[in-house]
CSV table of C-alpha atoms and ligand atoms in Angstrom, one decimal:
chain,number,residue,atom,x,y,z
A,120,MET,CA,-61.1,-30.0,30.7
A,121,MET,CA,-58.2,-29.0,33.0
A,122,LEU,CA,-55.9,-31.2,31.0
A,123,LYS,CA,-57.0,-29.6,27.7
A,124,LYS,CA,-56.4,-26.1,29.1
A,125,MET,CA,-53.0,-27.1,30.3
A,126,LEU,CA,-52.1,-28.6,27.0
A,127,ILE,CA,-53.2,-25.5,25.1
A,128,GLY,CA,-51.2,-23.3,27.5
A,129,LEU,CA,-48.2,-25.5,27.0
A,130,MET,CA,-48.5,-25.4,23.2
A,131,ALA,CA,-48.8,-21.6,23.3
A,132,SER,CA,-45.6,-21.2,25.3
A,133,VAL,CA,-43.8,-23.7,23.0
A,134,THR,CA,-44.9,-21.5,20.0
A,135,LEU,CA,-43.7,-18.4,21.8
A,136,VAL,CA,-40.4,-19.9,22.5
A,137,ALA,CA,-40.0,-21.1,19.0
A,138,GLY,CA,-41.0,-17.7,17.7
A,139,ALA,CA,-38.4,-16.0,19.9
A,140,ALA,CA,-35.7,-18.4,18.9
A,141,GLN,CA,-36.4,-17.6,15.2
A,142,ALA,CA,-35.6,-13.9,15.7
A,143,ALA,CA,-31.9,-13.9,15.6
A,144,ASP,CA,-29.3,-11.3,16.4
A,145,LEU,CA,-26.8,-11.3,13.5
A,146,ALA,CA,-23.6,-9.5,12.8
A,147,ILE,CA,-22.1,-8.8,9.4
A,148,VAL,CA,-18.6,-7.4,8.7
A,149,SER,CA,-18.1,-5.2,5.8
A,150,GLY,CA,-15.3,-2.9,4.6
A,151,ASP,CA,-16.0,0.9,4.4
A,152,THR,CA,-15.6,2.4,1.0
A,153,GLY,CA,-17.5,5.5,-0.2
A,154,THR,CA,-21.1,5.3,1.1
A,155,GLY,CA,-21.1,1.5,1.0
A,156,LEU,CA,-21.9,1.1,4.7
A,157,ALA,CA,-24.8,3.5,4.7
A,158,PHE,CA,-26.2,1.6,1.8
A,159,LEU,CA,-25.8,-1.7,3.6
A,160,ARG,CA,-27.5,-0.3,6.7
A,161,SER,CA,-30.5,0.9,4.6
A,162,GLN,CA,-30.9,-2.6,3.2
A,163,LEU,CA,-30.5,-4.3,6.6
A,164,ASP,CA,-33.3,-2.1,7.9
A,165,LYS,CA,-35.6,-3.6,5.3
A,166,PHE,CA,-34.4,-7.1,6.1
A,167,GLU,CA,-35.0,-6.5,9.8
A,168,ALA,CA,-38.5,-5.2,9.2
A,169,ALA,CA,-39.4,-8.2,7.0
A,170,THR,CA,-37.9,-10.9,9.1
A,171,GLY,CA,-37.8,-9.7,12.7
A,172,HIS,CA,-34.1,-10.5,12.9
A,173,LYS,CA,-31.6,-7.8,14.1
A,174,VAL,CA,-28.4,-7.2,12.2
A,175,THR,CA,-25.4,-5.3,13.6
A,176,VAL,CA,-22.8,-4.0,11.1
A,177,VAL,CA,-19.1,-4.4,12.2
A,178,PRO,CA,-17.3,-1.8,10.0
A,179,MET,CA,-13.8,-2.5,8.7
A,180,PRO,CA,-11.2,-0.5,6.9
A,181,SER,CA,-11.6,0.0,3.2
A,182,SER,CA,-8.4,-2.0,2.2
A,183,THR,CA,-9.3,-5.5,1.2
A,184,SER,CA,-5.8,-6.6,2.4
A,185,ASP,CA,-6.5,-5.3,5.9
A,186,GLN,CA,-9.9,-7.0,6.0
A,187,PHE,CA,-8.5,-10.3,4.8
A,188,GLY,CA,-5.8,-10.2,7.5
A,189,GLN,CA,-8.4,-9.7,10.2
A,190,TYR,CA,-10.9,-12.2,8.9
A,191,ARG,CA,-8.4,-14.9,8.6
A,192,LEU,CA,-7.5,-14.5,12.3
A,193,TRP,CA,-11.1,-14.4,13.4
A,194,LEU,CA,-12.0,-17.4,11.4
A,195,ALA,CA,-9.0,-19.4,12.5
A,196,ALA,CA,-10.0,-18.7,16.1
A,197,GLY,CA,-13.5,-19.9,15.4
A,198,ASN,CA,-15.1,-16.5,16.1
A,199,THR,CA,-18.8,-16.9,16.9
A,200,ASP,CA,-19.6,-13.2,17.0
A,201,ILE,CA,-19.7,-12.7,13.3
A,202,ASP,CA,-22.3,-14.6,11.2
A,203,VAL,CA,-21.9,-13.1,7.8
A,204,TYR,CA,-18.7,-11.8,6.0
A,205,GLN,CA,-18.6,-9.6,3.0
A,206,THR,CA,-15.9,-11.3,0.9
A,207,ASP,CA,-13.7,-10.3,-1.9
A,208,VAL,CA,-13.8,-12.4,-5.1
A,209,ILE,CA,-10.2,-13.6,-4.6
A,210,TRP,CA,-10.7,-15.0,-1.1
A,211,ALA,CA,-12.9,-18.0,-1.9
A,212,PRO,CA,-10.1,-20.6,-2.2
A,213,GLN,CA,-8.3,-19.3,0.9
A,214,LEU,CA,-11.3,-19.2,3.3
A,215,ALA,CA,-13.4,-22.0,1.8
A,216,ASP,CA,-13.0,-24.3,4.9
A,217,GLN,CA,-14.3,-21.7,7.2
A,218,PHE,CA,-17.6,-20.9,5.5
A,219,LEU,CA,-20.8,-22.9,5.1
A,220,ASP,CA,-21.6,-24.6,1.8
A,221,LEU,CA,-24.5,-22.6,0.3
A,222,THR,CA,-25.1,-25.0,-2.6
A,223,ASP,CA,-28.4,-26.3,-1.2
A,224,ALA,CA,-29.7,-23.1,0.2
A,225,ALA,CA,-29.0,-21.3,-3.1
A,226,LYS,CA,-30.2,-23.9,-5.5
A,227,ASP,CA,-33.2,-21.9,-6.6
A,228,ILE,CA,-31.3,-18.7,-7.2
A,229,VAL,CA,-27.9,-19.6,-8.6
A,230,ALA,CA,-29.2,-19.6,-12.1
A,231,GLN,CA,-30.0,-15.9,-11.8
A,232,HIS,CA,-26.3,-15.1,-11.6
A,233,PHE,CA,-23.6,-15.2,-14.3
A,234,PRO,CA,-22.2,-18.7,-14.2
A,235,SER,CA,-18.6,-17.5,-14.2
A,236,ILE,CA,-19.2,-15.6,-10.9
A,237,ILE,CA,-20.8,-18.6,-9.2
A,238,GLU,CA,-17.9,-20.6,-10.4
A,239,SER,CA,-15.4,-18.2,-8.9
A,240,GLN,CA,-17.1,-18.7,-5.5
A,241,THR,CA,-17.2,-22.5,-5.9
A,242,VAL,CA,-14.2,-24.4,-4.4
A,243,ASP,CA,-14.1,-28.2,-4.8
A,244,GLY,CA,-17.9,-28.3,-5.4
A,245,LYS,CA,-18.7,-26.1,-2.4
A,246,LEU,CA,-20.5,-22.8,-2.9
A,247,VAL,CA,-18.6,-20.6,-0.5
A,248,ALA,CA,-20.4,-17.3,-1.0
A,249,LEU,CA,-23.2,-15.6,-2.9
A,250,PRO,CA,-22.4,-12.7,-5.2
A,251,ALA,CA,-23.4,-9.2,-4.1
A,252,PHE,CA,-21.8,-7.3,-7.0
A,253,THR,CA,-19.0,-7.7,-9.5
A,254,ASP,CA,-16.4,-5.1,-10.4
A,255,ALA,CA,-14.4,-4.1,-13.5
A,256,PRO,CA,-12.5,-0.8,-13.5
A,257,ALA,CA,-12.7,2.1,-15.8
A,258,LEU,CA,-10.7,5.0,-17.1
A,259,PHE,CA,-12.6,8.0,-15.7
A,260,TYR,CA,-12.0,11.1,-17.8
A,261,ARG,CA,-12.9,14.7,-17.7
A,262,LYS,CA,-15.1,15.4,-20.7
A,263,ASP,CA,-15.0,19.1,-20.2
A,264,LEU,CA,-11.2,19.3,-20.1
A,265,LEU,CA,-10.7,17.0,-23.1
A,266,GLU,CA,-13.1,19.1,-25.0
A,267,LYS,CA,-11.5,22.4,-23.9
A,268,HIS,CA,-8.1,21.2,-25.0
A,269,GLY,CA,-9.2,19.5,-28.2
A,270,LYS,CA,-8.2,16.0,-27.1
A,271,SER,CA,-9.9,12.6,-27.5
A,272,VAL,CA,-10.2,9.8,-25.0
A,273,PRO,CA,-6.9,7.9,-25.0
A,274,THR,CA,-7.0,4.3,-26.0
A,275,THR,CA,-3.3,3.5,-25.3
A,276,TRP,CA,-1.1,4.2,-22.3
A,277,ALA,CA,1.2,6.3,-24.5
A,278,GLU,CA,-1.7,8.5,-25.5
A,279,LEU,CA,-2.9,8.8,-21.9
A,280,GLU,CA,0.6,10.0,-20.9
A,281,THR,CA,0.7,12.7,-23.5
A,282,THR,CA,-2.8,13.9,-23.1
A,283,ALA,CA,-2.5,13.9,-19.3
A,284,LYS,CA,0.7,15.9,-19.4
A,285,GLU,CA,-0.6,18.5,-21.9
A,286,ILE,CA,-3.8,19.2,-20.2
A,287,MET,CA,-2.2,19.2,-16.7
A,288,ASP,CA,0.5,21.7,-17.9
A,289,ALA,CA,-2.0,23.9,-19.6
A,290,GLU,CA,-4.4,24.0,-16.7
A,291,ARG,CA,-1.6,24.9,-14.3
A,292,ALA,CA,-0.2,27.6,-16.6
A,293,GLU,CA,-3.4,29.1,-18.1
A,294,ALA,CA,-6.0,28.4,-15.5
A,295,GLY,CA,-3.6,28.7,-12.5
A,296,ASN,CA,-4.7,25.4,-11.0
A,297,GLN,CA,-1.4,24.3,-9.4
A,298,ASP,CA,-3.3,21.3,-7.9
A,299,MET,CA,-4.1,19.8,-11.2
A,300,TRP,CA,-2.7,16.3,-12.0
A,301,GLY,CA,-2.9,14.2,-15.1
A,302,PHE,CA,-3.7,10.7,-13.7
A,303,VAL,CA,-4.4,9.1,-10.3
A,304,PHE,CA,-4.5,5.4,-9.6
A,305,GLN,CA,-3.9,3.0,-6.7
A,306,GLY,CA,-0.1,2.9,-5.9
A,307,ASN,CA,-0.2,1.9,-2.3
A,308,ALA,CA,1.5,-1.5,-1.4
A,309,TYR,CA,-1.7,-3.6,-1.1
A,310,GLU,CA,-4.1,-5.7,-3.1
A,311,GLY,CA,-5.3,-2.7,-5.1
A,312,LEU,CA,-1.9,-2.3,-6.6
A,313,THR,CA,-1.9,-5.9,-7.7
A,314,CYS,CA,-5.1,-5.1,-9.6
A,315,ASP,CA,-3.7,-1.9,-11.3
A,316,ALA,CA,-0.4,-3.5,-12.1
A,317,LEU,CA,-2.0,-6.7,-13.5
A,318,GLU,CA,-3.8,-4.4,-15.9
A,319,TRP,CA,-0.6,-2.6,-17.0
A,320,VAL,CA,1.1,-6.0,-17.5
A,321,MET,CA,-1.7,-7.8,-19.2
A,322,SER,CA,-2.6,-4.8,-21.4
A,323,ASN,CA,1.1,-4.8,-22.6
A,324,GLY,CA,0.9,-8.5,-23.6
A,325,GLY,CA,2.9,-9.5,-20.5
A,326,GLY,CA,0.6,-12.3,-19.2
A,327,GLN,CA,-1.2,-12.6,-15.9
A,328,ILE,CA,1.6,-13.1,-13.3
A,329,ILE,CA,0.8,-16.8,-12.8
A,330,GLU,CA,-1.2,-18.5,-15.6
A,331,ALA,CA,-4.3,-20.6,-15.2
A,332,ASP,CA,-2.0,-23.8,-15.3
A,333,GLY,CA,0.0,-22.5,-12.3
A,334,SER,CA,3.1,-21.5,-14.3
A,335,ILE,CA,5.0,-18.4,-13.2
A,336,SER,CA,5.1,-16.0,-16.2
A,337,ILE,CA,5.7,-12.6,-14.7
A,338,ASN,CA,9.4,-12.3,-15.4
A,339,ASN,CA,9.2,-11.1,-19.0
A,340,GLU,CA,10.2,-8.0,-21.0
A,341,GLN,CA,6.7,-6.8,-21.8
A,342,ALA,CA,5.7,-7.0,-18.1
A,343,ALA,CA,8.9,-5.1,-17.1
A,344,ALA,CA,8.3,-2.4,-19.7
A,345,ALA,CA,4.7,-1.9,-18.5
A,346,ILE,CA,5.8,-1.5,-14.9
A,347,ASP,CA,8.7,0.8,-15.8
A,348,ARG,CA,6.3,2.9,-17.8
A,349,ALA,CA,4.0,3.3,-14.7
A,350,ALA,CA,7.0,4.2,-12.6
A,351,GLY,CA,7.6,7.1,-15.0
A,352,TRP,CA,4.1,8.5,-14.0
A,353,VAL,CA,5.0,9.0,-10.4
A,354,GLY,CA,6.0,12.6,-9.8
A,355,THR,CA,5.2,13.6,-13.4
A,356,ILE,CA,1.6,13.1,-14.3
A,357,ALA,CA,0.7,11.6,-10.9
A,358,PRO,CA,1.6,13.1,-7.5
A,359,ASP,CA,4.3,11.4,-5.5
A,360,GLY,CA,1.6,10.7,-3.0
A,361,VAL,CA,0.1,8.2,-5.4
A,362,LEU,CA,2.5,5.7,-3.8
A,363,ALA,CA,0.2,5.8,-0.8
A,364,TYR,CA,-3.1,6.0,-2.6
A,365,GLN,CA,-5.9,3.4,-2.3
A,366,GLU,CA,-9.2,3.8,-4.1
A,367,GLU,CA,-10.6,6.4,-1.8
A,368,GLU,CA,-7.5,8.7,-1.9
A,369,SER,CA,-7.6,8.6,-5.7
A,370,ARG,CA,-11.2,9.4,-5.7
A,371,GLY,CA,-10.6,12.3,-3.3
A,372,VAL,CA,-8.2,14.0,-5.7
A,373,TRP,CA,-10.4,13.3,-8.7
A,374,GLN,CA,-13.7,14.4,-7.0
A,375,LEU,CA,-12.2,17.7,-6.0
A,376,GLY,CA,-11.6,18.3,-9.8
A,377,ASN,CA,-7.8,17.9,-9.5
A,378,SER,CA,-7.1,15.1,-12.0
A,379,VAL,CA,-7.7,14.7,-15.7
A,380,PHE,CA,-7.9,10.9,-15.5
A,381,MET,CA,-8.5,8.3,-12.8
A,382,ARG,CA,-8.3,4.5,-12.7
A,383,ASN,CA,-11.0,3.3,-10.4
A,384,TRP,CA,-13.9,0.9,-9.9
A,385,PRO,CA,-17.5,1.7,-10.9
A,386,TYR,CA,-18.5,2.8,-7.3
A,387,ALA,CA,-16.7,6.1,-8.0
A,388,TYR,CA,-19.3,6.9,-10.8
A,389,ALA,CA,-22.3,7.5,-8.6
A,390,LEU,CA,-20.2,9.3,-6.0
A,391,GLY,CA,-18.6,11.5,-8.7
A,392,ASN,CA,-22.1,12.5,-9.8
A,393,GLY,CA,-23.2,13.4,-6.3
A,394,ASP,CA,-24.3,16.9,-5.3
A,395,ASP,CA,-21.1,17.5,-3.3
A,396,SER,CA,-18.8,16.5,-6.2
A,397,ALA,CA,-16.8,19.2,-8.1
A,398,VAL,CA,-16.9,16.9,-11.2
A,399,LYS,CA,-20.6,16.2,-11.2
A,400,GLY,CA,-21.8,15.9,-14.9
A,401,LYS,CA,-18.3,16.7,-16.2
A,402,PHE,CA,-16.9,13.2,-16.6
A,403,ASP,CA,-17.5,9.9,-18.3
A,404,VAL,CA,-15.9,6.4,-18.3
A,405,ALA,CA,-14.1,4.4,-20.9
A,406,PRO,CA,-12.2,1.1,-21.0
A,407,LEU,CA,-8.7,1.3,-19.7
A,408,PRO,CA,-6.0,2.0,-22.3
A,409,ALA,CA,-4.0,-0.8,-24.1
A,410,GLY,CA,-0.2,-1.1,-24.1
A,411,ASP,CA,1.8,-1.6,-27.3
A,412,GLY,CA,3.6,-4.5,-28.8
A,413,GLU,CA,2.5,-8.0,-29.4
A,414,GLY,CA,-0.7,-9.0,-27.6
A,415,ALA,CA,-1.5,-5.5,-26.4
A,416,ARG,CA,-5.1,-4.9,-25.5
A,417,SER,CA,-7.3,-3.1,-23.0
A,418,ALA,CA,-7.3,-5.2,-19.8
A,419,ALA,CA,-9.5,-4.8,-16.7
A,420,THR,CA,-8.9,-6.8,-13.5
A,421,LEU,CA,-11.9,-8.7,-12.3
A,422,GLY,CA,-13.1,-7.7,-8.8
A,423,GLY,CA,-16.3,-8.1,-6.9
A,424,TRP,CA,-17.8,-8.8,-3.5
A,425,ASN,CA,-19.9,-11.6,-2.1
A,426,VAL,CA,-21.6,-12.7,1.1
A,427,ALA,CA,-20.4,-15.8,3.0
A,428,VAL,CA,-21.8,-17.4,6.1
A,429,SER,CA,-19.3,-18.4,8.9
A,430,LYS,CA,-19.4,-22.0,9.9
A,431,TYR,CA,-19.1,-20.8,13.5
A,432,SER,CA,-22.4,-18.7,13.3
A,433,PRO,CA,-24.7,-19.7,16.1
A,434,ASP,CA,-27.7,-18.8,13.8
A,435,PRO,CA,-26.8,-20.4,10.4
A,436,GLU,CA,-30.4,-20.4,9.1
A,437,ALA,CA,-31.0,-16.7,9.7
A,438,ALA,CA,-27.5,-15.9,8.5
A,439,ILE,CA,-28.1,-17.8,5.2
A,440,GLU,CA,-31.4,-15.9,4.9
A,441,LEU,CA,-29.4,-12.6,5.2
A,442,ALA,CA,-26.8,-13.7,2.6
A,443,LYS,CA,-29.6,-14.6,0.1
A,444,PHE,CA,-31.3,-11.3,0.7
A,445,LEU,CA,-28.1,-9.3,0.0
A,446,ALA,CA,-27.6,-11.2,-3.2
A,447,SER,CA,-31.2,-10.8,-4.3
A,448,PRO,CA,-32.3,-9.0,-7.5
A,449,GLU,CA,-34.1,-6.3,-5.4
A,450,VAL,CA,-31.0,-5.4,-3.4
A,451,GLN,CA,-28.7,-5.7,-6.5
A,452,LYS,CA,-30.9,-3.4,-8.4
A,453,GLU,CA,-30.8,-0.7,-5.7
A,454,ARG,CA,-27.1,-1.2,-5.4
A,455,ALA,CA,-26.7,-0.7,-9.1
A,456,ILE,CA,-28.7,2.5,-9.0
A,457,GLU,CA,-27.4,4.1,-5.7
A,458,GLN,CA,-23.9,2.7,-5.6
A,459,SER,CA,-23.2,2.1,-9.3
A,460,ASN,CA,-22.0,-1.4,-8.5
A,461,LEU,CA,-22.2,-3.9,-11.3
A,462,PRO,CA,-24.9,-6.5,-10.8
A,463,THR,CA,-24.1,-10.2,-11.0
A,464,ILE,CA,-27.7,-10.8,-12.3
A,465,GLU,CA,-27.7,-10.6,-16.1
A,466,ALA,CA,-31.3,-9.3,-16.3
A,467,LEU,CA,-30.4,-6.1,-14.5
A,468,TYR,CA,-28.2,-5.0,-17.4
A,469,ASP,CA,-31.4,-4.5,-19.4
A,470,ASP,CA,-33.3,-2.8,-16.6
A,471,ALA,CA,-34.4,0.7,-17.6
A,472,ASP,CA,-34.0,2.2,-14.1
A,473,VAL,CA,-30.5,0.8,-13.7
A,474,LEU,CA,-29.4,2.1,-17.2
A,475,ALA,CA,-30.9,5.6,-16.5
A,476,ALA,CA,-28.9,5.9,-13.3
A,477,SER,CA,-25.7,4.3,-14.6
A,478,PRO,CA,-25.7,4.5,-18.4
A,479,PHE,CA,-22.2,3.1,-18.6
A,480,MET,CA,-23.4,-0.3,-17.4
A,481,ALA,CA,-24.8,-1.1,-20.9
A,482,ASN,CA,-21.1,-1.4,-22.0
A,483,TRP,CA,-19.7,-2.9,-18.8
A,484,LYS,CA,-21.3,-6.3,-19.1
A,485,ALA,CA,-18.9,-7.1,-21.9
A,486,ILE,CA,-16.0,-5.5,-20.0
A,487,PHE,CA,-16.5,-7.5,-16.8
A,488,GLN,CA,-17.0,-10.7,-18.8
A,489,ASN,CA,-13.6,-10.2,-20.5
A,490,ALA,CA,-12.0,-9.1,-17.3
A,491,VAL,CA,-8.8,-10.8,-16.2
A,492,PRO,CA,-8.9,-12.8,-13.0
A,493,ARG,CA,-6.1,-12.5,-10.5
A,494,PRO,CA,-4.3,-15.9,-10.0
A,495,SER,CA,-6.3,-16.8,-6.9
A,496,ALA,CA,-7.7,-20.1,-8.4
A,497,PRO,CA,-4.3,-21.5,-9.5
A,498,THR,CA,-2.4,-20.5,-6.3
A,499,LYS,CA,-5.2,-21.6,-4.0
A,500,THR,CA,-4.3,-21.0,-0.3
A,501,ASP,CA,-1.1,-19.1,-1.3
A,502,TYR,CA,-2.8,-16.3,-3.2
A,503,ASN,CA,-2.4,-13.6,-0.6
A,504,GLU,CA,1.3,-14.3,-0.3
A,505,VAL,CA,1.7,-14.4,-4.1
A,506,SER,CA,-0.2,-11.1,-4.4
A,507,SER,CA,1.8,-9.4,-1.6
A,508,MET,CA,5.1,-10.5,-3.3
A,509,PHE,CA,3.9,-9.0,-6.6
A,510,TRP,CA,2.6,-5.7,-5.2
A,511,SER,CA,5.9,-5.3,-3.2
A,512,ALA,CA,8.0,-5.8,-6.4
A,513,VAL,CA,5.8,-3.3,-8.2
A,514,HIS,CA,5.8,-0.8,-5.3
A,515,ASN,CA,9.6,-1.0,-5.2
A,516,THR,CA,9.8,-0.2,-8.8
A,517,LEU,CA,7.3,2.7,-8.6
A,518,SER,CA,9.4,4.1,-5.7
A,519,GLY,CA,12.6,4.0,-7.7
A,520,ASN,CA,13.9,1.1,-5.7
A,521,GLY,CA,15.3,-1.1,-8.6
A,522,THR,CA,14.2,-1.4,-12.2
A,523,ALA,CA,11.2,-3.6,-13.1
A,524,ALA,CA,13.5,-6.2,-14.7
A,525,GLU,CA,15.6,-6.5,-11.5
A,526,ASN,CA,12.5,-6.7,-9.3
A,527,LEU,CA,10.7,-9.2,-11.5
A,528,GLU,CA,13.7,-11.5,-11.5
A,529,ILE,CA,13.7,-11.5,-7.7
A,530,LEU,CA,10.0,-12.0,-7.7
A,531,GLU,CA,10.2,-15.0,-10.0
A,532,ALA,CA,12.7,-16.6,-7.7
A,533,ASP,CA,10.6,-15.9,-4.6
A,534,LEU,CA,7.4,-17.2,-6.3
A,535,THR,CA,9.3,-20.4,-7.4
A,536,ASP,CA,10.3,-21.0,-3.8
A,537,LEU,CA,6.8,-20.4,-2.5
A,538,LYS,CA,5.4,-22.7,-5.1
A,539,GLY,CA,7.7,-25.5,-4.2
A,540,ASN,CA,6.0,-28.7,-5.3
A,541,GLY,CA,2.6,-27.1,-4.8
A,542,TRP,CA,-0.1,-25.5,-7.0
B,91,LIG,C1,-12.3,-3.6,-5.4
B,91,LIG,C2,-12.5,-5.0,-6.0
B,91,LIG,C3,-11.8,-6.0,-5.3
B,91,LIG,C4,-10.4,-5.7,-5.2
B,91,LIG,C5,-10.2,-4.4,-4.5
B,91,LIG,C6,-8.7,-4.0,-4.5
B,91,LIG,O1,-12.9,-3.5,-4.1
B,91,LIG,O2,-13.9,-5.2,-6.1
B,91,LIG,O3,-12.0,-7.3,-5.9
B,91,LIG,O4,-9.6,-6.7,-4.5
B,91,LIG,O5,-10.9,-3.4,-5.2
B,91,LIG,O6,-8.5,-2.8,-3.8
């Protein structure tokens, strides 16, 4: 009898201990753009309620380049404080060694996602991260201003220039709005400029900097013409300050009602229609303009964010559970509605609630599927350096520091050195 009691007592305490061990304290790092962190917190509250785990958010700056620099250091040092990383689509090949392989854990859910996105997060057969959302930029335009001035939505960069200038001049002269600009974009020297400039180059038939086979193609006339054209926007249709703009600074000018056009990612759609926005209900989105010359077409750089689990996490099981939750159809649906982020789950593009909140998504499935990837797959662990050389060459040109032809020639030489016998 005694023995039985003791055994039952022992079993109860074992169960208790096991229960306690299952409730993990997790930490996730995420960049802070728009209301993204508040959204993440609201989802984590649900996860905590459902699982008993606790999750702390470690906020990071908005710039993906700054995040990458910090994460690379933490991971290289084997940081055990952070379990889950929100990762940019371009990072998979560079950080693959530091994250757990999610192939097994995700085998029942990968089929929900677009295969190309799963592929972008797969490095040498290892599934490095689960997709949270995908990204493909848009030309945001002021419907009201185009209508007022009798203009149509530009489909080429040349048209955008003319329309932006005409409306900007007229609004300054007639409406007395001296703060009005024609076009805002991301001109700061960081990853965002690589995205914008890849679009200028690709849309002008100038290739994708480094092609899928690893060859360096950027030093060509069509690429140079596209970058020179963009340099001509600075101080004319765009403020000089655009040279320091990231996504949030462009959105700031736009959302105050001070720009006719903006290049930005879909997240700016929901925010622009928020109650505190001066452009609520006054804008729409279209594909980015095409260049001219041979091979010209509208081009969008492929972006997107994922969730990866650190191999140094002390609670890998709970961390994987969290990653799966953040990639799930439920969270992606709310993300699409509240944050206007593009889902990676095909079925959500036909979801009536999603389309009611973000009608543009009906057209964006095709746009993101045709989006141009940055050369992170062919350049593997060198991508960040490649991109930083590219954005520096472009930033120099935009700043009036050399012509595009001069800067692209130097860039080609530097990329060739970096490549060595690699890639
Ligand atoms: C967006 C994209 C990301 C890209 C970044 C550049 O967040 O989703 O892929 O690297 O913008 O600023």
